[in-house]
Every structure is written in C-alpha cells, then in structure tokens.
Short mmCIF file of C-alpha atoms in Angstrom, two decimals:
data_model
loop_
_atom_site.label_atom_id
_atom_site.label_comp_id
_atom_site.label_asym_id
_atom_site.label_seq_id
_atom_site.Cartn_x
_atom_site.Cartn_y
_atom_site.Cartn_z
CA UNK Q 34 -29.18 -4.56 13.29
CA UNK Q 35 -27.99 -7.28 10.89
CA UNK Q 36 -30.15 -8.82 8.20
CA UNK Q 37 -29.34 -11.32 5.47
CA UNK Q 38 -31.95 -11.67 2.74
CA UNK Q 39 -31.42 -14.62 0.37
CA UNK Q 40 -27.67 -14.17 0.43
CA UNK Q 41 -25.51 -16.43 -1.71
CA UNK Q 42 -21.74 -16.32 -1.97
CA UNK Q 43 -20.06 -18.28 -4.72
CA UNK Q 44 -16.27 -18.24 -4.94
CA UNK Q 45 -14.12 -19.05 -7.95
CA UNK Q 46 -14.66 -22.35 -9.76
CA UNK Q 47 -18.30 -22.45 -8.56
CA UNK Q 48 -17.29 -23.20 -4.98
CA UNK Q 49 -20.33 -22.35 -2.84
CA UNK Q 50 -19.49 -20.39 0.30
CA UNK Q 51 -23.08 -19.63 1.31
CA UNK Q 52 -26.36 -20.58 -0.34
CA UNK Q 53 -29.62 -18.62 -0.02
CA UNK Q 54 -29.20 -17.51 3.59
CA UNK Q 55 -31.88 -15.41 5.30
CA UNK Q 56 -31.91 -14.31 8.96
CA UNK Q 57 -32.15 -11.25 11.17
CA UNK Q 58 -30.26 -10.32 14.31
CA UNK Q 59 -31.51 -7.73 16.76
CA UNK Q 60 -29.42 -5.32 18.77
CA UNK Q 61 -27.92 -6.85 21.92
CA UNK Q 62 -28.27 -10.48 20.84
CA UNK Q 63 -25.63 -13.16 21.31
CA UNK Q 64 -25.59 -15.55 18.39
CA UNK Q 65 -23.52 -18.64 17.77
CA UNK Q 66 -22.72 -19.41 14.15
CA UNK Q 67 -22.03 -23.14 14.09
CA UNK Q 68 -21.15 -25.81 11.62
CA UNK Q 69 -18.32 -28.04 10.55
CA UNK Q 70 -15.12 -26.71 9.01
CA UNK Q 71 -15.82 -25.24 5.55
CA UNK Q 72 -19.54 -24.79 6.26
CA UNK Q 73 -19.36 -21.03 5.57
CA UNK Q 74 -19.07 -19.59 9.10
CA UNK Q 75 -16.10 -17.34 8.32
CA UNK Q 76 -17.67 -16.32 5.00
CA UNK Q 77 -20.77 -15.20 6.85
CA UNK Q 78 -18.72 -13.04 9.23
CA UNK Q 79 -16.62 -11.63 6.37
CA UNK Q 80 -19.79 -10.58 4.56
CA UNK Q 81 -20.87 -8.61 7.63
CA UNK Q 82 -17.71 -6.51 7.79
CA UNK Q 83 -17.58 -6.36 3.98
CA UNK Q 84 -14.35 -8.21 3.53
CA UNK Q 85 -16.31 -10.19 0.95
CA UNK Q 86 -19.26 -9.21 -1.21
CA UNK Q 87 -22.21 -11.55 -1.77
CA UNK Q 88 -22.84 -12.95 -5.23
CA UNK Q 89 -26.59 -12.52 -4.67
CA UNK Q 90 -28.89 -11.17 -1.98
CA UNK Q 91 -29.09 -8.15 0.30
CA UNK Q 92 -27.14 -7.61 3.50
CA UNK Q 93 -28.00 -4.79 5.89
CA UNK Q 94 -25.74 -3.94 8.82
CA UNK Q 95 -26.62 -1.12 11.23
CA UNK Q 96 -28.07 1.51 8.89
CA UNK Q 97 -26.13 0.47 5.82
CA UNK Q 98 -27.16 -1.59 2.85
CA UNK Q 99 -23.79 -3.20 2.15
CA UNK Q 100 -24.64 -3.66 -1.53
CA UNK Q 101 -24.74 0.07 -2.07
CA UNK Q 102 -22.09 1.05 0.51
CA UNK Q 103 -19.34 2.93 -1.26
CA UNK Q 104 -15.77 1.72 -0.98
CA UNK Q 105 -14.59 4.83 0.83
CA UNK Q 106 -17.31 4.33 3.47
CA UNK Q 107 -16.18 0.79 4.36
CA UNK Q 108 -13.79 2.12 7.09
CA UNK Q 109 -16.80 3.85 8.73
CA UNK Q 110 -18.63 0.50 8.86
CA UNK Q 111 -15.60 -1.33 10.25
CA UNK Q 112 -15.11 1.24 12.98
CA UNK Q 113 -18.50 0.17 14.35
CA UNK Q 114 -17.69 -3.54 14.16
CA UNK Q 115 -15.03 -5.28 16.21
CA UNK Q 116 -13.56 -8.52 14.85
CA UNK Q 117 -11.48 -11.15 16.63
CA UNK Q 118 -9.92 -14.28 15.17
CA UNK Q 119 -8.62 -17.66 16.17
CA UNK Q 120 -5.05 -16.56 15.32
CA UNK Q 121 -5.49 -13.18 17.12
CA UNK Q 122 -3.99 -11.16 14.23
CA UNK Q 123 -1.78 -9.01 16.44
CA UNK Q 124 1.22 -7.05 15.21
CA UNK Q 125 4.22 -8.84 16.69
CA UNK Q 126 6.50 -5.81 16.58
CA UNK Q 127 4.19 -3.65 18.69
CA UNK Q 128 3.48 -3.75 22.39
CA UNK Q 129 0.11 -4.74 23.77
CA UNK Q 130 -0.72 -1.08 24.29
CA UNK Q 131 0.34 -0.14 20.75
CA UNK Q 132 -1.71 -2.97 19.29
CA UNK Q 133 -4.82 -1.68 21.02
CA UNK Q 134 -4.10 2.03 20.46
CA UNK Q 135 -3.68 1.26 16.77
CA UNK Q 136 -7.44 0.75 16.43
CA UNK Q 137 -8.06 4.22 17.88
CA UNK Q 138 -5.35 5.98 15.89
CA UNK Q 139 -7.09 5.22 12.61
CA UNK Q 140 -9.90 7.46 13.79
CA UNK Q 141 -9.21 11.12 14.44
CA UNK Q 142 -9.56 10.80 18.21
CA UNK Q 143 -7.66 13.47 20.22
CA UNK Q 144 -4.57 12.04 22.03
CA UNK Q 145 -5.97 12.70 25.52
CA UNK Q 146 -9.22 10.85 24.78
CA UNK Q 147 -7.22 8.06 23.16
CA UNK Q 148 -5.18 7.57 26.32
CA UNK Q 149 -8.27 7.59 28.54
CA UNK Q 150 -10.17 5.11 26.36
CA UNK Q 151 -7.13 2.89 26.07
CA UNK Q 152 -6.60 2.68 29.83
CA UNK Q 153 -10.31 2.06 30.45
CA UNK Q 154 -10.32 -0.85 28.02
CA UNK Q 155 -7.08 -2.37 29.30
CA UNK Q 156 -8.28 -2.08 32.88
CA UNK Q 157 -11.64 -3.68 32.03
CA UNK Q 158 -9.84 -6.64 30.46
CA UNK Q 159 -7.25 -6.76 33.27
CA UNK Q 160 -4.39 -6.19 30.85
CA UNK Q 161 -3.02 -2.84 32.02
CA UNK Q 162 -0.14 -4.39 33.99
CA UNK Q 163 1.13 -6.03 30.78
CA UNK Q 164 0.68 -3.08 28.48
CA UNK Q 165 4.37 -2.86 27.55
CA UNK Q 166 4.66 -6.58 26.74
CA UNK Q 167 4.90 -7.80 23.17
CA UNK Q 168 2.44 -10.43 21.88
CA UNK Q 169 5.09 -13.17 21.93
CA UNK Q 170 5.54 -12.55 25.66
CA UNK Q 171 1.85 -13.28 26.34
CA UNK Q 172 -0.11 -16.52 26.66
CA UNK Q 173 -2.71 -17.46 24.04
CA UNK Q 174 -5.55 -16.38 26.32
CA UNK Q 175 -3.87 -13.03 26.96
CA UNK Q 176 -3.27 -12.50 23.26
CA UNK Q 177 -6.93 -13.12 22.55
CA UNK Q 178 -7.82 -10.61 25.25
CA UNK Q 179 -5.57 -8.08 23.52
CA UNK Q 180 -7.46 -8.78 20.29
CA UNK Q 181 -10.73 -8.27 22.18
CA UNK Q 182 -9.36 -5.03 23.65
CA UNK Q 183 -8.48 -3.82 20.15
CA UNK Q 184 -12.00 -4.65 18.99
CA UNK Q 185 -13.68 -3.13 22.07
CA UNK Q 186 -11.69 0.06 22.43
CA UNK Q 187 -13.92 1.88 19.97
CA UNK Q 188 -17.17 0.76 21.59
CA UNK Q 189 -18.41 -1.26 18.62
CA UNK Q 190 -22.09 -2.01 18.09
CA UNK Q 191 -21.23 -5.49 16.85
CA UNK Q 192 -18.48 -7.89 17.87
CA UNK Q 193 -17.65 -10.69 15.43
CA UNK Q 194 -15.63 -13.56 16.86
CA UNK Q 195 -14.30 -16.16 14.45
CA UNK Q 196 -13.44 -19.30 16.46
CA UNK Q 197 -11.97 -17.13 19.26
CA UNK Q 198 -11.32 -20.10 21.54
CA UNK Q 199 -10.02 -22.42 18.83
CA UNK Q 200 -6.39 -22.09 19.91
CA UNK Q 201 -6.90 -21.88 23.65
CA UNK Q 202 -6.94 -24.32 26.57
CA UNK Q 203 -10.15 -24.92 28.55
CA UNK Q 204 -9.39 -22.36 31.25
CA UNK Q 205 -8.50 -19.59 28.82
CA UNK Q 206 -11.48 -20.46 26.62
CA UNK Q 207 -13.82 -20.12 29.58
CA UNK Q 208 -12.27 -16.77 30.45
CA UNK Q 209 -12.71 -15.52 26.88
CA UNK Q 210 -16.31 -16.77 26.80
CA UNK Q 211 -17.05 -14.96 30.07
CA UNK Q 212 -15.56 -11.79 28.62
CA UNK Q 213 -17.69 -12.09 25.48
CA UNK Q 214 -20.84 -12.62 27.55
CA UNK Q 215 -20.00 -9.61 29.67
CA UNK Q 216 -19.47 -7.48 26.56
CA UNK Q 217 -22.84 -8.69 25.27
CA UNK Q 218 -24.45 -7.96 28.62
CA UNK Q 219 -23.31 -4.37 28.28
CA UNK Q 220 -25.24 -4.09 25.00
CA UNK Q 221 -22.91 -5.12 22.20
CA UNK Q 222 -24.32 -7.60 19.68
CA UNK Q 223 -21.99 -10.60 19.51
CA UNK Q 224 -21.73 -13.15 16.71
CA UNK Q 225 -19.43 -16.00 17.48
CA UNK Q 226 -18.45 -18.63 14.94
CA UNK Q 227 -17.54 -21.98 16.45
CA UNK Q 228 -17.64 -25.67 15.66
CA UNK Q 229 -17.83 -26.57 19.38
CA UNK Q 230 -21.47 -27.67 19.70
CA UNK Q 231 -20.99 -28.76 23.32
CA UNK Q 232 -20.11 -25.21 24.25
CA UNK Q 233 -23.13 -23.86 22.35
CA UNK Q 234 -25.56 -26.26 24.00
CA UNK Q 235 -24.22 -25.36 27.41
CA UNK Q 236 -24.66 -21.63 26.84
CA UNK Q 237 -28.29 -21.78 25.68
CA UNK Q 238 -28.05 -18.93 23.17
CA UNK Q 239 -29.52 -18.47 19.74
CA UNK Q 240 -27.70 -20.47 17.07
CA UNK Q 241 -27.36 -20.38 13.30
CA UNK Q 242 -26.19 -23.75 12.01
CA UNK Q 243 -24.57 -23.96 8.60
CA UNK Q 244 -23.78 -27.03 6.56
CA UNK Q 245 -22.10 -26.84 3.15
CA UNK Q 246 -23.07 -23.18 2.91
CA UNK Q 247 -26.74 -23.76 3.70
CA UNK Q 248 -28.58 -22.68 6.80
CA UNK Q 249 -29.95 -25.92 8.24
CA UNK Q 250 -30.92 -24.97 11.79
CA UNK Q 251 -31.89 -21.58 13.13
CA UNK Q 252 -33.09 -21.41 16.70
CA UNK P 109 -5.77 12.03 8.88
CA UNK P 110 -3.38 14.87 9.49
CA UNK P 111 0.01 14.98 7.82
CA UNK P 112 1.61 14.99 11.27
CA UNK P 113 0.12 11.57 12.13
CA UNK P 114 1.07 10.25 8.68
CA UNK P 115 4.67 11.33 9.12
CA UNK P 116 4.78 9.97 12.67
CA UNK P 117 3.37 6.64 11.43
CA UNK P 118 5.89 6.69 8.56
CA UNK P 119 8.79 7.21 10.97
CA UNK P 120 7.46 4.46 13.24
CA UNK P 121 7.17 2.14 10.23
CA UNK P 122 10.80 2.84 9.30
CA UNK P 123 12.13 2.28 12.82
CA UNK P 124 10.04 -0.87 13.33
CA UNK P 125 11.22 -2.37 10.06
CA UNK P 126 14.78 -1.04 10.18
CA UNK P 127 16.60 -3.93 8.51
CA UNK P 128 14.03 -4.19 5.72
CA UNK P 129 14.18 -0.44 5.22
CA UNK P 130 17.98 -0.38 4.98
CA UNK P 131 18.07 -3.35 2.63
CA UNK P 132 15.59 -1.62 0.38
CA UNK P 133 17.50 1.67 0.73
CA UNK P 134 20.70 -0.08 -0.34
CA UNK P 135 19.05 -1.41 -3.51
CA UNK P 136 17.49 1.98 -4.27
CA UNK P 137 20.85 3.75 -3.74
CA UNK P 138 22.79 1.36 -5.96
CA UNK P 139 20.12 1.49 -8.68
CA UNK P 140 20.05 5.29 -8.64
CA UNK P 141 23.86 5.37 -8.61
CA UNK P 142 23.93 3.22 -11.77
CA UNK P 143 21.44 5.54 -13.39
CA UNK P 144 23.41 8.60 -12.32
CA UNK P 145 26.68 7.08 -13.51
CA UNK P 146 25.23 6.29 -16.89
CA UNK P 147 23.87 9.83 -17.02
CA UNK P 148 27.42 11.07 -16.43
CA UNK P 149 28.73 8.85 -19.25
CA UNK P 150 25.96 9.98 -21.60
CA UNK P 151 26.46 13.68 -20.92
CA UNK P 152 30.20 13.41 -21.45
CA UNK P 153 29.72 11.39 -24.60
CA UNK P 154 27.29 13.99 -25.87
CA UNK P 155 29.71 16.84 -25.11
CA UNK P 156 32.65 15.02 -26.70
CA UNK P 157 30.65 14.39 -29.86
CA UNK P 158 29.54 18.01 -29.95
CA UNK P 159 33.12 19.23 -29.60
CA UNK P 160 34.18 16.81 -32.32
CA UNK P 161 31.38 18.08 -34.55
CA UNK P 162 32.39 21.68 -33.97
CA UNK P 163 35.93 20.84 -35.10
CA UNK P 164 34.66 20.13 -38.61
CA UNK P 165 35.94 23.12 -40.59
CA UNK P 166 37.47 24.20 -43.89
CA UNK P 167 41.03 25.46 -44.00
CA UNK P 168 41.77 27.83 -46.85
CA UNK P 169 45.49 28.39 -47.60
CA UNK P 170 46.20 31.85 -48.92
CA UNK P 171 48.35 33.30 -51.70
CA UNK P 172 51.03 35.81 -50.70
CA UNK P 173 50.11 38.61 -50.41
CA UNK P 174 46.33 38.44 -49.89
CA UNK P 175 43.77 41.04 -48.81
CA UNK P 176 42.72 39.33 -45.60
CA UNK P 177 39.97 41.78 -44.59
CA UNK P 178 38.15 41.61 -47.94
CA UNK P 179 38.57 37.87 -48.14
CA UNK P 180 37.19 37.37 -44.64
CA UNK P 181 34.15 39.53 -45.30
CA UNK P 182 33.50 37.77 -48.63
CA UNK P 183 33.71 34.33 -47.02
CA UNK P 184 31.39 35.41 -44.19
CA UNK P 185 28.80 36.31 -46.83
CA UNK P 186 28.67 32.68 -48.00
CA UNK P 187 25.56 30.92 -46.74
CA UNK P 188 26.47 28.37 -44.04
CA UNK P 189 29.65 30.08 -42.82
CA UNK P 190 29.53 30.94 -39.15
CA UNK P 191 32.98 32.32 -38.45
CA UNK P 192 36.33 32.92 -40.13
CA UNK P 193 39.61 32.95 -38.20
CA UNK P 194 42.86 34.17 -39.73
CA UNK P 195 45.99 32.16 -38.90
CA UNK P 196 49.22 33.83 -40.03
CA UNK P 197 52.17 31.69 -41.14
CA UNK P 198 53.97 32.56 -37.86
CA UNK P 199 50.97 31.45 -35.80
CA UNK P 200 50.71 28.27 -37.84
CA UNK P 201 54.37 27.53 -37.12
CA UNK P 202 53.92 28.14 -33.41
CA UNK P 203 50.94 25.80 -33.36
CA UNK P 204 52.93 23.16 -35.19
CA UNK P 205 55.84 23.59 -32.81
CA UNK P 206 53.45 23.12 -29.91
CA UNK P 207 51.97 19.98 -31.45
CA UNK P 208 55.42 18.55 -32.34
CA UNK P 209 56.95 19.41 -28.98
CA UNK P 210 58.77 16.11 -28.62
CA UNK P 211 60.05 15.98 -32.21
CA UNK P 212 61.04 19.63 -32.56
CA UNK P 213 64.15 18.77 -34.58
CA UNK P 214 61.89 17.86 -37.53
CA UNK P 215 61.26 21.60 -38.05
CA UNK P 216 64.93 22.55 -37.69
CA UNK P 217 65.67 21.22 -41.16
CA UNK P 218 63.75 24.20 -42.61
CA UNK P 219 65.65 27.47 -42.87
CA UNK P 220 62.48 29.50 -43.44
CA UNK P 221 58.92 29.05 -42.21
CA UNK P 222 57.40 26.69 -44.80
CA UNK P 223 53.79 27.16 -43.63
CA UNK P 224 51.42 29.44 -45.53
CA UNK P 225 48.92 31.79 -43.88
CA UNK P 226 45.39 30.36 -43.77
CA UNK P 227 41.78 30.99 -42.86
CA UNK P 228 39.89 28.59 -40.63
CA UNK P 229 36.28 28.59 -41.69
CA UNK P 230 33.73 27.44 -39.11
CA UNK P 231 30.38 26.25 -40.46
CA UNK P 232 26.79 26.16 -39.28
CA UNK P 233 25.72 22.75 -37.92
CA UNK P 234 23.60 21.95 -41.04
CA UNK P 235 26.63 22.31 -43.31
CA UNK P 236 29.00 20.12 -41.31
CA UNK P 237 28.72 17.24 -43.77
CA UNK P 238 30.52 16.12 -46.96
CA UNK P 239 28.07 17.90 -49.26
CA UNK P 240 28.08 21.15 -47.25
CA UNK P 241 31.87 21.17 -47.01
CA UNK P 242 32.25 20.55 -50.75
CA UNK P 243 29.75 23.27 -51.71
CA UNK P 244 31.23 25.94 -49.45
CA UNK P 245 34.78 24.95 -50.31
CA UNK P 246 33.96 25.31 -54.04
CA UNK P 247 32.64 28.84 -53.44
CA UNK P 248 35.74 29.78 -51.38
CA UNK P 249 38.07 28.51 -54.11
CA UNK P 250 36.51 31.01 -56.52
CA UNK P 251 37.67 33.94 -54.36
CA UNK P 252 40.83 35.83 -55.20
CA UNK P 253 43.74 35.13 -52.81
CA UNK P 254 42.75 31.52 -51.96
CA UNK P 255 45.34 28.99 -53.12
CA UNK P 256 43.88 25.75 -51.79
CA UNK P 257 41.26 24.42 -49.39
CA UNK P 258 41.26 21.29 -47.32
CA UNK P 259 38.43 19.62 -45.45
CA UNK P 260 37.39 16.20 -44.21
CA UNK P 261 35.14 15.29 -47.14
CA UNK P 262 33.87 11.71 -47.07
CA UNK P 263 35.61 11.16 -43.73
CA UNK P 264 33.19 13.66 -42.18
CA UNK P 265 30.19 11.64 -43.31
CA UNK P 266 31.75 8.49 -41.90
CA UNK P 267 32.40 10.31 -38.65
CA UNK P 268 28.77 11.45 -38.61
CA UNK P 269 27.56 7.89 -39.14
CA UNK P 270 29.72 6.64 -36.29
CA UNK P 271 28.51 9.50 -34.08
CA UNK P 272 24.87 8.68 -34.86
CA UNK P 273 25.42 4.99 -34.15
CA UNK P 274 27.10 5.75 -30.82
CA UNK P 275 24.31 8.15 -29.85
CA UNK P 276 21.58 5.65 -30.78
CA UNK P 277 23.36 2.87 -28.89
CA UNK P 278 23.77 5.12 -25.87
CA UNK P 279 20.11 6.17 -25.87
CA UNK P 280 19.03 2.53 -26.22
CA UNK P 281 21.25 1.53 -23.34
CA UNK P 282 20.02 4.49 -21.28
CA UNK P 283 16.40 3.44 -21.82
CA UNK P 284 17.20 -0.15 -20.80
CA UNK P 285 18.98 1.12 -17.68
CA UNK P 286 16.14 3.52 -16.82
CA UNK P 287 13.52 0.75 -17.13
CA UNK P 288 15.70 -1.73 -15.24
CA UNK P 289 16.28 0.74 -12.43
CA UNK P 290 12.57 1.57 -12.20
CA UNK P 291 11.74 -2.16 -12.23
CA UNK P 292 14.29 -3.00 -9.54
CA UNK P 293 13.23 -0.10 -7.31
CA UNK P 294 9.53 -0.89 -7.71
CA UNK P 295 10.06 -4.60 -7.05
CA UNK P 296 12.17 -3.89 -3.97
CA UNK P 297 9.62 -1.50 -2.53
CA UNK P 298 6.85 -3.96 -3.41
CA UNK P 299 8.61 -6.75 -1.53
CA UNK P 300 9.09 -4.60 1.57
CA UNK P 301 5.40 -3.69 1.50
CA UNK P 302 4.35 -7.30 0.87
CA UNK P 303 6.37 -8.29 3.92
CA UNK P 304 4.01 -6.07 5.87
CA UNK P 305 0.78 -7.27 4.28
CA UNK P 306 -0.45 -8.50 7.68
CA UNK P 307 -0.07 -4.99 9.06
CA UNK P 308 -2.10 -3.59 6.16
CA UNK P 309 -4.73 -6.32 6.60
CA UNK P 310 -5.14 -5.39 10.28
CA UNK P 311 -5.22 -1.70 9.45
CA UNK P 312 -8.11 -2.36 7.06
CA UNK P 313 -9.82 -4.55 9.63
CA UNK P 314 -9.85 -1.85 12.29
CA UNK P 315 -11.28 0.67 9.84
CA UNK P 316 -8.23 2.56 8.64
CA UNK P 317 -9.02 4.70 5.62
CA UNK P 318 -7.09 4.16 2.38
CA UNK P 319 -5.12 7.37 2.97
CA UNK P 320 -4.25 6.35 6.56
CA UNK P 321 -2.76 3.16 5.18
CA UNK P 322 -1.12 4.60 2.07
CA UNK P 323 0.37 7.89 3.32
CA UNK P 324 2.90 6.38 5.80
CA UNK P 325 4.09 4.02 3.07
CA UNK P 326 4.36 6.92 0.63
CA UNK P 327 6.34 8.82 3.29
CA UNK P 328 8.64 5.84 3.67
CA UNK P 329 9.03 5.73 -0.12
CA UNK P 330 9.83 9.45 -0.06
CA UNK P 331 12.51 9.02 2.63
CA UNK P 332 13.96 6.00 0.87
CA UNK P 333 14.04 7.89 -2.45
CA UNK P 334 15.49 11.05 -0.92
CA UNK P 335 18.24 9.30 1.05
CA UNK P 336 18.86 6.84 -1.79
CA UNK P 337 19.20 9.76 -4.22
CA UNK P 338 21.59 11.53 -1.87
CA UNK P 339 23.76 8.41 -1.49
CA UNK P 340 23.72 7.89 -5.28
CA UNK P 341 24.81 11.52 -5.74
CA UNK P 342 27.70 11.16 -3.29
CA UNK P 343 28.82 7.93 -5.01
CA UNK P 344 28.61 9.70 -8.38
CA UNK P 345 30.82 12.55 -7.14
CA UNK P 346 33.38 10.09 -5.79
CA UNK P 347 33.39 8.18 -9.09
CA UNK P 348 33.67 11.44 -11.02
CA UNK P 349 36.66 12.55 -8.93
CA UNK P 350 38.41 9.20 -9.37
CA UNK P 351 37.73 9.30 -13.13
CA UNK P 352 39.09 12.86 -13.43
CA UNK P 353 42.19 12.29 -11.29
CA UNK P 354 43.21 8.86 -12.57
CA UNK P 355 41.78 8.51 -16.08
CA UNK P 356 40.39 11.44 -18.05
CA UNK P 357 41.87 14.61 -16.60
CA UNK P 358 38.75 16.52 -17.51
CA UNK P 359 35.07 15.57 -17.52
CA UNK P 360 31.85 17.47 -17.77
CA UNK P 361 29.89 17.43 -14.51
CA UNK P 362 27.10 19.75 -13.42
CA UNK P 363 26.85 19.61 -9.62
CA UNK P 364 23.29 20.87 -9.21
CA UNK P 365 21.86 18.93 -12.18
CA UNK P 366 23.13 15.70 -10.71
CA UNK P 367 22.18 16.68 -7.16
CA UNK P 368 18.58 17.50 -8.02
CA UNK P 369 18.37 14.79 -10.69
CA UNK P 370 19.38 11.98 -8.32
CA UNK P 371 17.16 13.18 -5.50
CA UNK P 372 14.17 13.92 -7.76
CA UNK P 373 14.42 10.47 -9.42
CA UNK P 374 14.70 8.86 -5.97
CA UNK P 375 11.68 10.68 -4.57
CA UNK P 376 9.52 10.11 -7.65
CA UNK P 377 10.39 6.40 -7.93
CA UNK P 378 10.04 5.97 -4.15
CA UNK P 379 6.61 7.56 -3.84
CA UNK P 380 5.17 6.03 -7.02
CA UNK P 381 6.67 2.62 -6.18
CA UNK P 382 5.11 2.66 -2.71
CA UNK P 383 1.82 3.95 -4.04
CA UNK P 384 1.56 1.27 -6.72
CA UNK P 385 2.52 -1.52 -4.30
CA UNK P 386 0.18 -0.48 -1.49
CA UNK P 387 -2.66 0.07 -3.94
CA UNK P 388 -2.86 -3.69 -4.48
CA UNK P 389 -3.88 -4.14 -0.87
CA UNK P 390 -6.45 -1.39 -0.92
CA UNK P 391 -8.59 -2.90 -3.67
#
C-alpha cells in the first residue's frame, strides 16, 4: 500500500529531512512514526500525500508511483488519503458540518449522497448534535474529531495523523486514540506520527523510529 | 466542477469574508475611478487640441469687386486645401460685433463698414504647419482678386510643439496611472487571497482540484471588478456633471464608452489579479 525505497529528502541549505529511508506498509496496518521533534516525522507524512517531493528515492502509494504522478492527478491521490494535524486545520468561519462537507464538495458527489455520507460520518463520531457549532465553540478533542470526520467522510484508504493528540488532555487523547483504532479496525491503514513513546509502547503496534532523518528502529 | 458550484462557492466566499471583500472593492473602485477620470481628462484634452488644430487656417482678404466663384474654385484646386468659406464684409462685421459685444461703441466711430470681404481657407492636416501655410498662402497671393493673406506662421509651429509636449506628457502620465492602478488592484486582490491562504491549503489537502480552488476566487475577482467598475462609472458621471455645471460648461463624454470601459477594465483586472494571486498557491 505504501512503500519507501531509499528515500532521501534534503531541504534548502543542505538541511536533511530524511536520509535513505526504506520500508513497506501493508493495507490495514496501524503504524506509529516516532522520534524526537525535528526527526522527520512530518516530512515522512508530507511525502506520502505529496505535499513534498523526495530529493532521491521512490515512493509508491496505493497504485501510484509518486515520482511520476502528474500534478493534475495529485487531487485524486489526496482524495484517497485523509490527513489530520495537531492544530486541526479547521476553517474557523464555517460550521462543523460545513468543515466536513467541504471535503466532499471538492469531489463531484451528488448533493443527496453528500448529505447521507455527512450524517453517517457525524453520527459515527458522535458529532451530529453539534453540527451547527463553529470550531471556536468546540473543545480541542471535539475539534480533532471534526478533523477526523473531514478525513473520514470520503472513506480514505489511508489516514495520516500528525501528532493528533499533541494539543489534547489525557481524556481527549484517549478518545481520539480509540477512534483511530476503530477506524483502523474497519480496514483503513493508519500512520500516526507522535513523540509520545509511552503511548506507543502501551499500544503494541508496529513502529518506525526516526532520528535526525534516519530510520533507526523499525519493528 | 460545474460552474454552478463554482459560483455558489464564490458567493459563499464573498459573504464569509464580507469586510475583506468590501475593503478590496473600495480600493478597486477608487483605482478604477482615478483611471476613468484621467481617461475623461485625456479625451477632452485630445478633443480640445484637435479643435485647436482645425482652427489653423488662412484668411485671404479680397479686392473689390472680386469673382468669388472663380476664386473659390481656383483655391480649391491648390494641393492641401480642404475647404473654402466666403465671408462677406457684412458677415465679417456681424461676427466682429458679436465678438465685441461689450465694447460695441468701438465700432460706432466708423461711418461705413471698414471690413473687407474674405475667404477662410481650411487646410488638410498635413499642411497645418508654418511651411504648409506659407506655401499655400504664396500660391493664393498669385490669384487675381486676392489683396492680402494672413495666417499664424511661426506661431503655428510653436503651438504644434506645445500640443505635442502636452500630448506626450498626458500619455506618459496615463501610462503611469494605468500601471499604478493595475499594481494597486493586483496587490489588493493578492492580499485578500493571502489572508485566506489557510483555506486554500485545506482545500488542497482534501483533494480540491486547481480549478475548484481557482474558479471561486476568479468569480470573486469578476464580481469585485464588475461592481468596482460600476461604482467608478457612477463616480465619473457625478464628477463630469459637477465639472460641466460649475467649471467648463461643456465637456466631451461618451456614456457607453465609459460604461463599458470601466466595467471591462474592472472585470479584466479582477479576474487576472485573482488568477495570478491564487496561482502562487497552486504551484
């Protein structure tokens, strides 16, 4: 489903983002991407949804070789990948419902199907009662659930989570983790970047550990 | 993406970012108004200079009696002469009386009409200069019945130089204004789009195509340009009316030229400005 073959990412002024990374991820896996701040976790996720291009190496995601993927096909790739962030990246001037519907509107889904899919997703995440609230009216945990809803609403094959619990309290973090596990249980491949090793050890999932852009542990 | 969704998204974008939209609209309107106003000045300057140029003529005073018909046809045969108008001594007096309305008593000292009959000779544009006037005047003087000719001579060339300088200055100023207006409009639109860079970033993240992102912004640019152009046009009309009533009495103004000109400039600048600004985010 995802494969990195000797991937290196070097930013401006020779700053190494990732160095010679090779790994494969199968469909339905749950992977933690760990490492200290600046280790290259976010870079790795950005390479998967082609927000960045590698300096060297081959990346394959789903059926695409990202090196040869044309620019106008990038939206097709991103429609199959959901991404959530530590800072949620919600549009503050839109309601919860509008934030989630937004992800469906970019595709040419008929309005009736859009409505149905939207309600299904909001109900699954127990957000439907707050669908007319604006992000600033929601708690951090609820905002992250909205971000998850936006990522999930199109039934992605892959869910990328970049420090999704970084801004949340213990209770909300646990709730988000449970949601991510449930999503994974239903078949979606999940990659979660985190620096919380305690959490990773507790969950007993596969882990990719990065340090200064290099893959040091892979189990 | 269908045009319907694009327009709906565009309208949503405008309503969601109302204050930003109106601020930008204000700048676009004022910029287009300045452009329109300078267009009005330029057109009137151009027309005034053209009228002034057309007034360059030769006046041939005639002997008494003279064969007017033959003289007219002979002058018309001269290369560079466009038209010949006969002014009898009575007509000349009436014209003078009209011009000296407030000092009529000056003429009362004459018992008889002192003004001779004359021919006003209009020239083709290429001959409205010192050399052309001198050449044609020389040929007219050779004709029987012509007593004397008068024309501007060197003054005409000086007038031409001044006219050229004014025109060049005006065109230079117009270009500066056009570029300034385009710059201001583009920068304003760019700032409003930059203020929504997060929205564009999220659109890209959820897999919005380039056209899905760009078309609503282009629509917003279109609306801004259209409304801005309309406001500029209304402001131009008001300024024109004030100028006519309080200052000039008469000015050249072509309603539809200005109407379509303002709106077309607004729409073109609006759409291109939005397109250029949003393009930065789509790279």
